[in-house]
mmCIF file of C-alpha atoms and ligand atoms in Angstrom:
data_model
loop_
_atom_site.group_PDB
_atom_site.id
_atom_site.type_symbol
_atom_site.label_atom_id
_atom_site.label_comp_id
_atom_site.label_asym_id
_atom_site.label_seq_id
_atom_site.Cartn_x
_atom_site.Cartn_y
_atom_site.Cartn_z
ATOM 1 C CA MET A 293 17.622 25.709 0.553
ATOM 2 C CA VAL A 294 17.772 27.227 -2.929
ATOM 3 C CA GLU A 295 21.573 27.000 -3.028
ATOM 4 C CA ARG A 296 21.395 23.321 -2.087
ATOM 5 C CA LEU A 297 18.752 22.683 -4.748
ATOM 6 C CA ARG A 298 21.102 24.226 -7.310
ATOM 7 C CA GLU A 299 23.905 21.934 -6.136
ATOM 8 C CA GLN A 300 21.508 18.988 -6.392
ATOM 9 C CA GLY A 301 20.932 19.784 -10.050
ATOM 10 C CA ILE A 302 17.752 21.877 -10.168
ATOM 11 C CA LYS A 303 18.486 24.325 -12.983
ATOM 12 C CA ASP A 304 15.227 26.156 -13.709
ATOM 13 C CA GLU A 305 15.742 29.627 -12.200
ATOM 14 C CA VAL A 306 11.996 30.319 -12.275
ATOM 15 C CA VAL A 307 11.364 27.278 -10.075
ATOM 16 C CA LEU A 308 14.260 28.162 -7.755
ATOM 17 C CA ALA A 309 13.011 31.736 -7.331
ATOM 18 C CA VAL A 310 9.465 30.576 -6.571
ATOM 19 C CA MET A 311 10.657 27.997 -4.037
ATOM 20 C CA GLY A 312 12.814 30.648 -2.393
ATOM 21 C CA SER A 313 9.801 32.937 -2.039
ATOM 22 C CA ILE A 314 7.415 30.502 -0.302
ATOM 23 C CA PRO A 315 7.839 30.015 3.485
ATOM 24 C CA ARG A 316 8.011 26.224 3.652
ATOM 25 C CA HIS A 317 7.971 26.155 7.476
ATOM 26 C CA LEU A 318 4.330 27.299 7.397
ATOM 27 C CA PHE A 319 3.381 24.011 5.720
ATOM 28 C CA VAL A 320 4.531 21.682 8.510
ATOM 29 C CA GLU A 321 3.543 21.364 12.163
ATOM 30 C CA GLU A 322 5.237 23.866 14.470
ATOM 31 C CA ALA A 323 7.315 21.151 16.155
ATOM 32 C CA LEU A 324 8.932 20.371 12.780
ATOM 33 C CA ALA A 325 9.259 23.950 11.534
ATOM 34 C CA SER A 326 12.999 24.079 12.293
ATOM 35 C CA ARG A 327 13.516 21.187 9.863
ATOM 36 C CA ALA A 328 11.358 22.591 7.067
ATOM 37 C CA TYR A 329 14.309 23.641 4.892
ATOM 38 C CA GLU A 330 16.254 20.373 5.162
ATOM 39 C CA ASP A 331 16.098 18.085 2.170
ATOM 40 C CA VAL A 332 13.784 15.560 3.779
ATOM 41 C CA ALA A 333 10.164 14.473 3.546
ATOM 42 C CA LEU A 334 8.379 15.288 6.833
ATOM 43 C CA PRO A 335 5.146 13.919 8.323
ATOM 44 C CA ILE A 336 1.992 16.054 7.824
ATOM 45 C CA ASN A 337 -0.473 13.843 9.800
ATOM 46 C CA TYR A 338 -2.827 11.104 8.603
ATOM 47 C CA GLY A 339 0.231 9.028 7.650
ATOM 48 C CA GLN A 340 1.125 11.382 4.776
ATOM 49 C CA THR A 341 4.324 13.320 4.091
ATOM 50 C CA ILE A 342 5.329 16.658 2.586
ATOM 51 C CA SER A 343 7.636 15.910 -0.347
ATOM 52 C CA SER A 344 11.305 16.887 0.062
ATOM 53 C CA PRO A 345 12.418 20.210 -1.493
ATOM 54 C CA TRP A 346 14.428 18.372 -4.169
ATOM 55 C CA THR A 347 11.372 16.315 -5.157
ATOM 56 C CA VAL A 348 9.197 19.433 -5.445
ATOM 57 C CA GLY A 349 11.910 21.255 -7.397
ATOM 58 C CA ARG A 350 12.501 18.355 -9.766
ATOM 59 C CA MET A 351 8.802 17.702 -10.445
ATOM 60 C CA THR A 352 8.046 21.387 -10.976
ATOM 61 C CA GLU A 353 11.043 21.795 -13.273
ATOM 62 C CA LEU A 354 9.896 18.788 -15.310
ATOM 63 C CA LEU A 355 6.329 20.099 -15.536
ATOM 64 C CA ARG A 356 7.503 23.566 -16.637
ATOM 65 C CA ASN A 357 9.857 22.073 -19.214
ATOM 66 C CA GLY A 358 11.710 25.351 -19.622
ATOM 67 C CA GLY A 359 8.456 27.200 -20.250
ATOM 68 C CA ILE A 360 8.131 26.049 -23.874
ATOM 69 C CA ASN A 361 4.382 25.474 -23.517
ATOM 70 C CA PRO A 362 2.084 27.769 -21.510
ATOM 71 C CA LEU A 363 0.695 26.293 -18.288
ATOM 72 C CA ARG A 364 -2.757 27.838 -18.098
ATOM 73 C CA LYS A 365 -4.588 25.051 -16.336
ATOM 74 C CA VAL A 366 -2.869 22.408 -14.219
ATOM 75 C CA LEU A 367 -4.246 19.495 -12.210
ATOM 76 C CA GLU A 368 -2.511 18.273 -9.060
ATOM 77 C CA ILE A 369 -3.593 14.983 -7.488
ATOM 78 C CA GLY A 370 -2.628 14.752 -3.801
ATOM 79 C CA THR A 371 -2.751 18.275 -2.293
ATOM 80 C CA GLY A 372 -1.412 17.213 1.108
ATOM 81 C CA CYS A 373 -0.096 20.235 3.014
ATOM 82 C CA GLY A 374 -0.257 22.353 -0.134
ATOM 83 C CA TYR A 375 3.416 23.314 -0.523
ATOM 84 C CA GLN A 376 3.672 21.886 -4.032
ATOM 85 C CA THR A 377 0.265 23.474 -4.742
ATOM 86 C CA ALA A 378 1.599 26.894 -3.677
ATOM 87 C CA VAL A 379 4.665 26.466 -5.911
ATOM 88 C CA LEU A 380 2.418 25.571 -8.849
ATOM 89 C CA ALA A 381 0.143 28.541 -8.123
ATOM 90 C CA LYS A 382 3.078 30.899 -8.783
ATOM 91 C CA ILE A 383 3.886 29.497 -12.230
ATOM 92 C CA VAL A 384 0.433 28.489 -13.497
ATOM 93 C CA ASN A 385 -2.713 30.545 -14.217
ATOM 94 C CA GLU A 386 -5.192 28.164 -12.573
ATOM 95 C CA VAL A 387 -4.378 25.177 -10.346
ATOM 96 C CA TYR A 388 -6.952 22.463 -9.628
ATOM 97 C CA SER A 389 -5.853 20.268 -6.743
ATOM 98 C CA VAL A 390 -7.592 17.172 -5.407
ATOM 99 C CA GLU A 391 -7.099 15.548 -1.990
ATOM 100 C CA ARG A 392 -8.890 12.499 -0.529
ATOM 101 C CA ILE A 393 -8.298 13.285 3.190
ATOM 102 C CA GLY A 394 -10.844 15.939 4.248
ATOM 103 C CA PRO A 395 -9.175 17.328 7.413
ATOM 104 C CA LEU A 396 -5.827 17.679 5.610
ATOM 105 C CA LEU A 397 -7.526 19.673 2.873
ATOM 106 C CA THR A 398 -9.370 21.911 5.355
ATOM 107 C CA ARG A 399 -6.069 22.863 6.972
ATOM 108 C CA THR A 400 -4.457 23.476 3.581
ATOM 109 C CA ARG A 401 -7.379 25.625 2.424
ATOM 110 C CA ILE A 402 -6.836 27.960 5.396
ATOM 111 C CA ARG A 403 -3.058 27.991 4.882
ATOM 112 C CA LEU A 404 -3.262 28.935 1.200
ATOM 113 C CA ARG A 405 -5.841 31.637 1.940
ATOM 114 C CA GLU A 406 -3.579 33.087 4.646
ATOM 115 C CA LEU A 407 -0.752 33.227 2.102
ATOM 116 C CA GLY A 408 -2.996 35.178 -0.277
ATOM 117 C CA ILE A 409 -2.967 32.440 -2.930
ATOM 118 C CA ARG A 410 -6.227 32.733 -4.890
ATOM 119 C CA ASN A 411 -5.736 30.891 -8.177
ATOM 120 C CA VAL A 412 -6.089 27.417 -6.610
ATOM 121 C CA HIS A 413 -9.301 25.383 -6.727
ATOM 122 C CA LEU A 414 -9.265 22.680 -4.058
ATOM 123 C CA LYS A 415 -11.487 19.635 -4.241
ATOM 124 C CA HIS A 416 -12.138 16.909 -1.671
ATOM 125 C CA ALA A 417 -12.372 13.769 -3.805
ATOM 126 C CA ASP A 418 -10.631 10.627 -4.965
ATOM 127 C CA GLY A 419 -8.513 12.189 -7.704
ATOM 128 C CA ILE A 420 -7.367 9.078 -9.522
ATOM 129 C CA GLN A 421 -9.802 9.674 -12.409
ATOM 130 C CA GLY A 422 -8.864 13.377 -12.549
ATOM 131 C CA LEU A 423 -11.507 16.066 -13.055
ATOM 132 C CA PRO A 424 -13.157 15.257 -16.406
ATOM 133 C CA GLU A 425 -15.783 17.976 -15.771
ATOM 134 C CA ILE A 426 -13.066 20.661 -15.900
ATOM 135 C CA GLY A 427 -11.827 19.490 -19.282
ATOM 136 C CA SER A 428 -8.279 19.245 -20.513
ATOM 137 C CA PHE A 429 -5.176 20.339 -18.629
ATOM 138 C CA ASP A 430 -1.853 21.730 -19.867
ATOM 139 C CA GLY A 431 -0.165 19.873 -17.030
ATOM 140 C CA ILE A 432 -1.024 17.087 -14.585
ATOM 141 C CA MET A 433 1.062 16.294 -11.511
ATOM 142 C CA MET A 434 0.557 13.397 -9.141
ATOM 143 C CA THR A 435 2.184 13.433 -5.715
ATOM 144 C CA ALA A 436 1.294 9.850 -4.774
ATOM 145 C CA VAL A 437 2.556 6.737 -6.540
ATOM 146 C CA ILE A 438 0.493 4.517 -8.862
ATOM 147 C CA PRO A 439 1.377 1.421 -10.891
ATOM 148 C CA GLU A 440 -0.333 2.597 -14.122
ATOM 149 C CA ILE A 441 -2.011 5.790 -15.373
ATOM 150 C CA PRO A 442 -5.744 5.314 -16.025
ATOM 151 C CA GLU A 443 -6.993 6.048 -19.559
ATOM 152 C CA THR A 444 -9.504 8.606 -18.264
ATOM 153 C CA LEU A 445 -6.655 10.655 -16.823
ATOM 154 C CA LEU A 446 -4.592 10.491 -20.017
ATOM 155 C CA ALA A 447 -7.646 11.755 -21.883
ATOM 156 C CA GLN A 448 -7.546 14.944 -19.763
ATOM 157 C CA LEU A 449 -4.026 15.872 -20.901
ATOM 158 C CA ALA A 450 -4.158 18.546 -23.647
ATOM 159 C CA VAL A 451 -2.054 18.173 -26.786
ATOM 160 C CA ASN A 452 1.407 19.602 -25.950
ATOM 161 C CA GLY A 453 0.551 18.942 -22.311
ATOM 162 C CA ARG A 454 2.809 17.100 -19.885
ATOM 163 C CA MET A 455 2.124 14.785 -16.963
ATOM 164 C CA VAL A 456 4.670 14.253 -14.150
ATOM 165 C CA PHE A 457 4.175 11.449 -11.627
ATOM 166 C CA PRO A 458 5.862 8.704 -9.616
ATOM 167 C CA LYS A 459 5.245 5.262 -11.067
ATOM 168 C CA GLY A 460 5.746 1.781 -9.650
ATOM 169 C CA SER A 461 5.167 0.088 -6.329
ATOM 170 C CA LYS A 462 8.221 -1.288 -4.510
ATOM 171 C CA LYS A 463 10.659 0.516 -6.782
ATOM 172 C CA GLN A 464 9.366 3.873 -7.933
ATOM 173 C CA TYR A 465 10.533 6.230 -10.661
ATOM 174 C CA LEU A 466 9.589 9.742 -11.685
ATOM 175 C CA CYS A 467 7.885 9.558 -15.062
ATOM 176 C CA VAL A 468 6.937 12.119 -17.644
ATOM 177 C CA ILE A 469 4.238 11.618 -20.279
ATOM 178 C CA ASP A 470 4.136 14.132 -23.128
ATOM 179 C CA HIS A 471 1.017 14.387 -25.260
ATOM 180 C CA THR A 472 2.537 14.990 -28.690
ATOM 181 C CA LEU A 473 0.806 15.197 -32.063
ATOM 182 C CA GLU A 474 2.014 11.604 -32.647
ATOM 183 C CA GLY A 475 0.582 10.364 -29.354
ATOM 184 C CA PHE A 476 1.710 9.838 -25.772
ATOM 185 C CA VAL A 477 5.459 9.576 -25.131
ATOM 186 C CA GLU A 478 6.655 8.300 -21.749
ATOM 187 C CA THR A 479 10.096 8.970 -20.233
ATOM 188 C CA VAL A 480 11.296 7.239 -17.052
ATOM 189 C CA LEU A 481 13.671 9.261 -14.846
ATOM 190 C CA ASP A 482 14.929 9.397 -11.235
ATOM 191 C CA GLU A 483 14.237 6.776 -8.566
ATOM 192 C CA VAL A 484 11.966 8.268 -5.877
ATOM 193 C CA MET A 485 9.879 7.352 -2.808
ATOM 194 C CA PHE A 486 6.218 8.387 -2.475
ATOM 195 C CA VAL A 487 3.173 7.325 -0.454
ATOM 196 C CA PRO A 488 0.656 5.322 -2.508
ATOM 197 C CA MET A 489 -2.350 6.716 -4.352
ATOM 198 C CA LEU A 490 -5.350 5.242 -2.505
ATOM 199 C CA PRO A 491 -9.023 4.909 -3.489
ATOM 200 C CA GLY A 492 -11.997 6.555 -1.769
ATOM 201 C CA ILE A 493 -12.226 9.560 0.513
ATOM 202 C CA ILE A 494 -11.763 10.165 4.260
ATOM 203 C CA ASN A 495 -14.107 12.657 5.890
ATOM 204 C CA ARG A 496 -12.592 13.034 9.351
HETATM 205 N N1 LIG B 524 2.363 17.332 -2.438
HETATM 206 C C1 LIG B 524 1.986 16.898 -1.127
HETATM 207 C C2 LIG B 524 2.203 15.401 -1.045
HETATM 208 C C3 LIG B 524 1.455 14.758 0.034
HETATM 209 S S1 LIG B 524 1.617 13.035 0.071
HETATM 210 C C4 LIG B 524 2.812 17.580 -0.071
HETATM 211 O O1 LIG B 524 3.976 17.868 -0.330
HETATM 212 O O2 LIG B 524 2.294 17.815 1.024
HETATM 213 C C5 LIG B 524 0.422 12.502 -1.118
HETATM 214 C C6 LIG B 524 -0.986 13.004 -0.926
HETATM 215 O O3 LIG B 524 -1.798 12.346 -1.887
HETATM 216 C C7 LIG B 524 -1.579 12.659 0.447
HETATM 217 O O4 LIG B 524 -2.057 13.822 1.049
HETATM 218 C C8 LIG B 524 -2.694 11.673 0.105
HETATM 219 O O5 LIG B 524 -3.800 11.753 0.973
HETATM 220 C C9 LIG B 524 -3.056 12.094 -1.313
HETATM 221 N N2 LIG B 524 -3.749 11.064 -2.082
HETATM 222 C C10 LIG B 524 -3.478 9.728 -2.154
HETATM 223 N N3 LIG B 524 -4.344 9.103 -2.967
HETATM 224 C C11 LIG B 524 -5.184 10.067 -3.460
HETATM 225 C C12 LIG B 524 -6.308 10.058 -4.351
HETATM 226 N N4 LIG B 524 -6.743 8.922 -4.914
HETATM 227 N N5 LIG B 524 -6.917 11.229 -4.602
HETATM 228 C C13 LIG B 524 -6.495 12.401 -4.052
HETATM 229 N N6 LIG B 524 -5.451 12.467 -3.203
HETATM 230 C C14 LIG B 524 -4.799 11.322 -2.894
#
């Protein structure tokens, strides 16, 4: 998988090493485990999907930005099966991850504990407004698509912080927003395909 990611243009060796060290097959249902290392998005129940390895690699590489700014505290919106969360946990001091589907999060909580990952704080909530009570984040990653970033979320991005997310509706693009001293700077990148960010929570 790592070799293919390199061929597909993922250059950050830190990201590649981390992705090579996490057993991705443990994040999908057993029936799909044999396909876990292919470059495809796979179903993870409740109509959601685990992002493809390239997508995870690309988003993580963009968030890390070559390591020029320390990633102490990072917010992820859309925990899903927790693979991206586990990747973040290896390159960030503290990960806060929010998921709206309760049973998905319960399963992920167990999975991350079994993998010995302890620097992740999981929250069952609608994450679209972020976690204002936790304060500002060095990085914010969204793994579901939205048409526009809410102001309240932008306000949680620390100066020198970076946000990576898919933007759009029918056509979607990976976007980066950097919080610079001059303000917020947005860059539009690769075309992608994500499930939508939805309001409210699901308990069971
Ligand atoms: N990174 C995950 C992606 C899962 S798909 C993985 O690879 O498994 C996107 C996830 O975002 C879904 O689990 C979906 O339930 C969640 N989601 C969508 N809208 C949300 C919201 N408003 N708040 C929190 N999570 C949300």
